[in-house]
Coordinates of C-alpha atoms in Angstrom, one line a residue:
M1 CA 2.1 -30.6 -10.4
G2 CA -0.6 -29.9 -7.7
S3 CA -0.1 -28.4 -4.2
P4 CA 1.5 -30.6 -1.6
V5 CA -1.1 -32.3 0.6
Q6 CA -1.1 -32.3 4.5
R7 CA -3.5 -34.6 6.1
I8 CA -4.5 -33.6 9.7
V9 CA -6.6 -35.4 12.2
L10 CA -8.9 -33.2 14.3
S11 CA -9.8 -34.3 17.7
G12 CA -12.5 -32.6 19.8
Y13 CA -16.1 -32.7 21.0
Y14 CA -17.6 -33.0 17.5
G15 CA -20.7 -34.6 16.3
Y16 CA -22.7 -34.2 19.4
G17 CA -25.1 -31.5 18.4
N18 CA -23.4 -28.8 20.3
S19 CA -23.5 -25.6 18.2
G20 CA -20.4 -24.2 20.0
D21 CA -18.3 -27.2 19.4
E22 CA -19.4 -27.4 15.7
A23 CA -18.6 -23.8 15.4
V24 CA -15.0 -24.5 16.7
L25 CA -14.6 -27.3 14.2
Q26 CA -15.7 -25.2 11.3
S27 CA -13.5 -22.3 12.3
I28 CA -10.5 -24.6 12.5
L29 CA -11.4 -26.1 9.0
F30 CA -11.6 -22.5 7.7
A31 CA -8.5 -21.3 9.3
L32 CA -6.4 -24.3 8.1
E33 CA -7.7 -23.9 4.6
E34 CA -7.0 -20.1 4.5
Q35 CA -3.5 -20.5 6.0
G36 CA -2.7 -23.5 3.8
A37 CA -3.6 -21.5 0.8
K38 CA -1.1 -18.7 1.7
L39 CA 1.7 -21.4 2.1
G40 CA 0.7 -23.1 -1.2
I41 CA -0.4 -26.4 0.5
R42 CA -3.7 -28.2 0.4
I43 CA -5.1 -29.5 3.8
E44 CA -7.1 -32.6 3.9
P45 CA -8.8 -32.7 7.4
I46 CA -9.6 -36.1 9.1
V47 CA -12.3 -35.5 11.8
L48 CA -12.9 -37.8 14.7
S49 CA -16.6 -37.5 15.3
G50 CA -19.4 -38.9 17.5
N51 CA -21.7 -38.7 14.5
P52 CA -19.6 -39.5 11.3
E53 CA -22.7 -39.3 9.0
Q54 CA -23.6 -35.9 10.2
T55 CA -20.2 -34.4 10.1
V56 CA -19.7 -35.6 6.5
Q57 CA -23.0 -34.0 5.6
M58 CA -22.1 -30.7 7.2
Y59 CA -18.5 -30.2 6.2
G60 CA -17.8 -32.6 3.5
V61 CA -14.6 -33.9 5.0
R62 CA -13.2 -37.4 5.8
V63 CA -14.5 -38.7 9.0
Y64 CA -13.9 -41.5 11.5
H65 CA -15.8 -42.6 14.6
R66 CA -14.1 -41.1 17.6
M67 CA -15.2 -43.9 19.9
Q68 CA -14.1 -46.8 17.6
P69 CA -10.3 -47.5 18.4
L70 CA -9.6 -49.3 15.0
Q71 CA -11.2 -46.2 13.2
V72 CA -9.1 -43.8 15.3
L73 CA -6.0 -45.9 14.6
Q74 CA -6.7 -45.9 10.9
A75 CA -7.3 -42.2 10.9
L76 CA -3.9 -41.5 12.6
R77 CA -2.0 -43.9 10.2
E78 CA -3.3 -41.9 7.2
S79 CA -2.3 -38.5 8.6
D80 CA 0.7 -36.3 8.7
G81 CA -0.3 -35.0 12.4
L82 CA -3.0 -34.5 15.0
I83 CA -4.7 -31.3 16.3
S84 CA -6.3 -31.6 19.7
G85 CA -8.9 -28.9 20.2
G86 CA -10.4 -26.5 20.4
G87 CA -13.0 -26.3 23.3
S88 CA -13.0 -27.3 26.9
L89 CA -11.4 -30.7 26.4
L90 CA -9.1 -31.1 29.5
Q91 CA -11.5 -30.7 32.4
D92 CA -13.0 -32.9 35.0
A93 CA -16.0 -30.9 36.0
T94 CA -18.5 -32.6 33.9
S95 CA -16.9 -36.1 33.6
A96 CA -13.7 -37.8 34.8
K97 CA -13.6 -39.5 31.5
S98 CA -12.8 -36.4 29.2
I99 CA -9.2 -35.9 30.3
P100 CA -8.1 -39.6 29.9
Y101 CA -9.9 -39.8 26.4
Y102 CA -8.3 -36.7 24.9
L103 CA -4.9 -37.3 26.3
G104 CA -5.3 -40.9 25.1
I105 CA -5.7 -39.8 21.6
L106 CA -2.7 -37.4 21.8
K107 CA -0.6 -40.2 23.4
L108 CA -1.5 -42.6 20.7
A109 CA -0.6 -40.2 17.9
Q110 CA 2.8 -39.7 19.7
W111 CA 3.5 -43.4 19.9
M112 CA 2.8 -43.6 16.3
G113 CA 5.4 -40.8 15.5
K114 CA 2.9 -38.3 14.5
P115 CA 3.5 -34.6 15.4
T116 CA 0.8 -33.3 17.8
F117 CA -0.7 -29.8 18.3
V118 CA -2.9 -28.3 20.9
Y119 CA -5.3 -25.8 19.3
S120 CA -6.8 -22.9 21.4
Q121 CA -8.0 -25.1 24.2
G122 CA -9.6 -24.0 27.5
I123 CA -7.8 -26.0 30.3
G124 CA -9.5 -26.9 33.5
P125 CA -10.9 -27.1 36.0
V126 CA -8.7 -30.0 36.9
N127 CA -9.9 -31.2 40.3
R128 CA -8.1 -34.5 40.4
R129 CA -4.5 -33.9 41.0
M130 CA -3.7 -37.5 39.6
F131 CA -4.2 -35.9 36.1
N132 CA -1.6 -33.2 36.3
G133 CA 1.4 -35.2 35.7
W134 CA -0.2 -37.0 32.8
I135 CA -1.2 -33.7 31.2
R136 CA 2.5 -32.4 31.6
S137 CA 3.7 -35.6 30.2
V138 CA 1.7 -35.6 27.0
F139 CA 2.0 -31.8 26.5
Q140 CA 5.8 -31.9 26.8
R141 CA 5.9 -33.9 23.6
C142 CA 3.5 -31.7 21.7
R143 CA 5.1 -29.5 18.9
Y144 CA 2.7 -26.5 19.6
I145 CA 0.6 -25.6 22.5
S146 CA -2.1 -22.7 22.4
V147 CA -4.8 -21.9 24.9
R148 CA -7.8 -19.7 24.8
D149 CA -7.1 -17.6 27.9
T150 CA -4.4 -16.7 30.5
E151 CA -6.0 -18.8 33.2
S152 CA -5.5 -21.9 31.0
A153 CA -1.9 -21.0 30.6
D154 CA -1.3 -20.3 34.2
L155 CA -3.0 -23.7 35.1
L156 CA -0.5 -25.6 32.7
A157 CA 2.4 -23.6 34.1
S158 CA 1.4 -24.7 37.7
M159 CA 1.7 -28.3 36.3
R160 CA 5.4 -27.3 35.4
L161 CA 4.9 -26.9 31.8
P162 CA 7.3 -24.1 30.6
R163 CA 5.1 -20.9 30.3
E164 CA 7.1 -19.8 27.2
R165 CA 6.0 -22.9 25.3
I166 CA 2.2 -21.9 25.7
E167 CA 0.7 -19.4 23.3
V168 CA -2.5 -17.5 24.5
V169 CA -4.9 -17.0 21.5
P170 CA -8.7 -16.3 21.0
D171 CA -11.2 -19.0 20.8
P172 CA -11.0 -20.2 17.1
V173 CA -14.8 -19.1 16.6
M174 CA -13.8 -15.5 16.8
G175 CA -12.4 -16.1 13.3
L176 CA -15.5 -17.7 11.8
P177 CA -16.8 -15.6 8.9
L178 CA -20.5 -15.0 8.7
G179 CA -20.5 -16.4 5.0
S180 CA -21.8 -14.7 1.9
E181 CA -24.9 -16.7 1.8
A182 CA -26.0 -15.6 5.4
A183 CA -24.7 -12.1 4.9
A184 CA -26.9 -11.8 1.8
A185 CA -29.9 -13.4 3.3
S186 CA -33.2 -11.6 3.6
P187 CA -34.0 -10.0 6.9
L188 CA -35.5 -12.1 9.5
P189 CA -39.2 -11.8 10.2
G190 CA -40.7 -9.2 12.6
A191 CA -39.1 -6.0 11.5
G192 CA -40.0 -3.2 13.9
L193 CA -39.0 -5.0 17.1
R194 CA -35.4 -5.1 18.3
T195 CA -34.4 -8.6 18.7
V196 CA -32.7 -9.8 21.9
G197 CA -31.1 -13.2 21.5
V198 CA -31.3 -15.5 24.6
S199 CA -29.0 -18.5 25.1
V200 CA -29.8 -20.6 28.3
R201 CA -28.9 -24.1 29.8
F202 CA -29.7 -25.8 33.0
W203 CA -27.1 -25.5 35.7
N204 CA -28.5 -25.2 39.3
R205 CA -30.6 -28.2 40.5
D206 CA -33.3 -25.9 41.9
R207 CA -33.3 -23.9 38.6
S208 CA -32.9 -20.7 40.5
E209 CA -30.8 -19.0 37.9
L210 CA -33.4 -19.7 35.2
E211 CA -36.3 -18.4 37.6
A212 CA -34.2 -15.2 38.0
L213 CA -33.6 -14.8 34.4
S214 CA -37.3 -15.2 33.8
R215 CA -38.0 -12.3 36.0
S216 CA -35.4 -10.2 34.2
L217 CA -36.6 -11.1 30.7
A218 CA -40.3 -10.2 31.8
S219 CA -39.1 -6.9 33.0
L220 CA -37.3 -6.2 29.7
L221 CA -40.5 -7.1 27.7
A222 CA -42.3 -4.5 29.8
A223 CA -39.7 -1.9 29.6
R224 CA -38.7 -2.0 25.8
N225 CA -40.3 -2.9 22.6
V226 CA -38.3 -6.1 22.0
R227 CA -38.6 -9.6 20.8
L228 CA -36.8 -12.4 22.6
R229 CA -35.3 -15.0 20.3
F230 CA -34.3 -18.0 22.2
L231 CA -31.3 -19.7 20.5
P232 CA -30.6 -23.3 21.9
F233 CA -26.9 -24.0 21.3
H234 CA -26.8 -27.7 22.6
L235 CA -29.5 -30.0 21.3
P236 CA -31.9 -31.1 22.7
E237 CA -31.1 -29.9 26.3
D238 CA -31.0 -26.2 25.6
E239 CA -34.4 -26.4 23.9
V240 CA -35.8 -27.8 27.2
A241 CA -34.1 -25.0 29.1
S242 CA -35.5 -22.4 26.7
S243 CA -39.1 -23.7 27.1
Y244 CA -38.6 -23.7 30.8
V245 CA -37.9 -19.9 30.8
I246 CA -40.6 -19.2 28.3
D247 CA -43.2 -21.0 30.3
R248 CA -42.3 -18.7 33.3
L249 CA -42.5 -15.4 31.4
G250 CA -46.3 -15.4 31.9
G251 CA -49.0 -13.9 29.6
D252 CA -49.3 -14.2 25.8
H253 CA -46.5 -12.3 24.2
G254 CA -47.3 -13.4 20.7
E255 CA -44.5 -12.8 18.3
R256 CA -42.5 -11.1 21.0
V257 CA -41.2 -14.5 22.3
E258 CA -40.0 -17.3 20.0
M259 CA -37.5 -20.1 19.9
V260 CA -35.4 -21.2 16.8
R261 CA -35.4 -24.8 16.8
G262 CA -33.1 -27.4 15.2
L263 CA -30.2 -25.3 14.2
A264 CA -27.1 -27.6 13.8
H265 CA -25.1 -25.7 11.4
P266 CA -22.8 -23.1 12.9
Q267 CA -23.3 -20.7 10.0
E268 CA -27.0 -20.7 10.5
M269 CA -26.6 -20.0 14.2
L270 CA -24.0 -17.2 13.5
H271 CA -26.7 -15.7 11.0
Q272 CA -29.3 -15.7 13.9
V273 CA -26.9 -14.1 16.3
A274 CA -25.7 -11.5 13.9
S275 CA -29.3 -10.4 13.4
C276 CA -29.8 -9.6 17.0
D277 CA -29.5 -6.3 18.6
L278 CA -28.4 -7.9 22.0
M279 CA -27.4 -11.2 23.3
I280 CA -28.1 -12.4 26.7
G281 CA -26.1 -15.7 27.1
M282 CA -25.1 -18.5 29.4
R283 CA -23.4 -20.4 26.7
L284 CA -19.8 -19.4 25.9
H285 CA -20.2 -19.6 22.2
A286 CA -23.4 -17.4 22.2
L287 CA -21.1 -14.7 23.6
I288 CA -18.3 -15.4 21.1
Y289 CA -20.7 -15.4 18.1
A290 CA -22.2 -12.0 19.4
A291 CA -18.6 -10.4 19.9
S292 CA -17.5 -11.7 16.4
Q293 CA -20.7 -9.7 14.9
Y294 CA -20.3 -6.6 17.1
V295 CA -23.5 -7.5 18.9
P296 CA -23.5 -6.3 22.6
M297 CA -23.9 -9.1 25.2
V298 CA -25.0 -9.7 28.8
G299 CA -23.0 -12.6 30.1
I300 CA -24.4 -14.9 32.7
S301 CA -21.6 -17.0 34.2
Y302 CA -21.8 -20.6 35.2
D303 CA -18.2 -21.4 34.5
P304 CA -15.0 -19.5 34.8
K305 CA -14.7 -19.6 30.9
I306 CA -17.5 -17.2 30.6
D307 CA -15.6 -14.7 32.9
Q308 CA -12.3 -15.2 31.1
F309 CA -13.8 -14.5 27.8
L310 CA -15.7 -11.4 29.1
H311 CA -12.4 -10.1 30.7
R312 CA -10.8 -10.2 27.0
L313 CA -13.4 -7.4 26.1
G314 CA -13.0 -5.5 29.3
M315 CA -16.4 -6.8 30.6
T316 CA -17.8 -8.7 33.6
A317 CA -20.7 -11.1 33.8
A318 CA -23.9 -9.4 34.8
A319 CA -24.8 -12.3 37.0
S320 CA -23.8 -15.7 37.8
T321 CA -25.6 -18.9 38.6
A322 CA -24.5 -18.5 42.2
S323 CA -25.4 -14.9 42.5
F324 CA -28.4 -13.6 40.4
D325 CA -29.9 -10.1 40.7
A326 CA -32.7 -10.0 38.3
A327 CA -33.0 -6.4 38.3
A328 CA -29.4 -5.7 37.7
V329 CA -29.5 -7.8 34.6
T330 CA -32.4 -6.1 33.3
A331 CA -30.8 -2.8 33.9
E332 CA -27.7 -3.9 32.0
A333 CA -29.6 -5.3 29.2
I334 CA -31.4 -1.9 28.7
R335 CA -28.3 0.0 29.0
L336 CA -26.5 -2.0 26.2
L337 CA -29.7 -2.2 24.0
D338 CA -30.0 1.5 24.1
G339 CA -26.3 2.1 23.7
R340 CA -25.5 -0.6 21.0
E341 CA -23.7 1.7 18.6
A342 CA -21.5 3.1 21.4
W343 CA -20.7 -0.3 22.6
A344 CA -19.7 -1.5 19.2
A345 CA -17.5 1.6 18.6
D346 CA -15.9 1.2 22.0
K347 CA -15.1 -2.7 21.4
Q348 CA -14.3 -2.5 17.7
A349 CA -10.4 -2.5 18.1
A350 CA -10.4 -5.2 20.6
I351 CA -12.7 -7.6 18.6
A352 CA -10.9 -6.8 15.3
Q353 CA -7.6 -8.0 17.1
L354 CA -9.2 -11.1 18.6
K355 CA -10.6 -12.0 15.0
A356 CA -7.1 -11.7 13.5
D357 CA -5.3 -13.5 16.2
A358 CA -7.8 -16.4 16.0
Q359 CA -5.9 -17.4 12.9
R360 CA -2.5 -17.8 14.6
P361 CA -2.7 -21.4 15.7
A362 CA -3.4 -22.6 12.1
A363 CA -0.5 -20.6 10.7
Q364 CA 1.9 -21.9 13.4
I365 CA 0.9 -25.5 13.0
L366 CA 1.1 -25.4 9.2
S367 CA 4.5 -23.9 9.4
L368 CA 5.7 -26.5 11.9
L369 CA 4.4 -29.3 9.6
L370 CA 6.4 -28.1 6.8
K371 CA 9.7 -28.0 8.6

């Protein structure tokens, strides 16, 4: 007789070309498989995706379209439970539609009698108070709730959810392994230059933060023998933002400035980050990738989630989109670049603990499913 099977629907921002969210998905798939093996059960994930064909190709799992109601219903009917997360799903800063959508999926599963679980989500900002009661109502019926930072837990507690029901865990991507193929891959070209990964996005309407970052990077190129490797995490927008910065560096830097295009698979991006000597990042998962591979990072904050992650490592953002001192960012980059080994040694214990704790939600959810 084979191992018992648990079919679990995964609801998140999957199938939209965002390397960070794809890394969240792969990390959860990895954690569920690993924890399932420890419990002697086989996990059959069913992913709700905006691009089912791409998701099937990347992960080899069963997929239904997240925006087709009949397909969502079918996925839930076939399942033993629903996981919502990870990522910043319940927030209304970028759209008022996100919270109703993700709560709606949870509520539908609950109506169908399926156990529901919240997996390492970042909650907020929630600017529309009308959402508070709905979040509380849906979350009260979840079997397990985990969030990726204390600020998210505090926000849920302010909505009158019992604080003791909320577990604070790392972002799932902290537990994503590099993979044997990537780890054994040949060195990336351009040996002899130290590599600084750069992850940027558009934020300010006047592009002032990218103008300032361009000045920081130009100064870094002048001060140290480095290559800037731009790594777009959200396609295609981040490729455009990267080109914007590159165009403002001035001069002909040849192989010292490059952009890696078209990376969709999380393992490919993780390999790129692991090969860097320093990461300068606006995207949250650029910083998380770097931390997981013990690569020092310079965080540029555009959202509280950046600060919240850096705080877990005892760090603060070098700049923000609201206040950007170009010279200070260059100085911090040089300090970390020249002191990489000391930084890694100082952060080793904290990072190792985050990597271990990233598996906790999967272990908790599977144990609850078996009860």
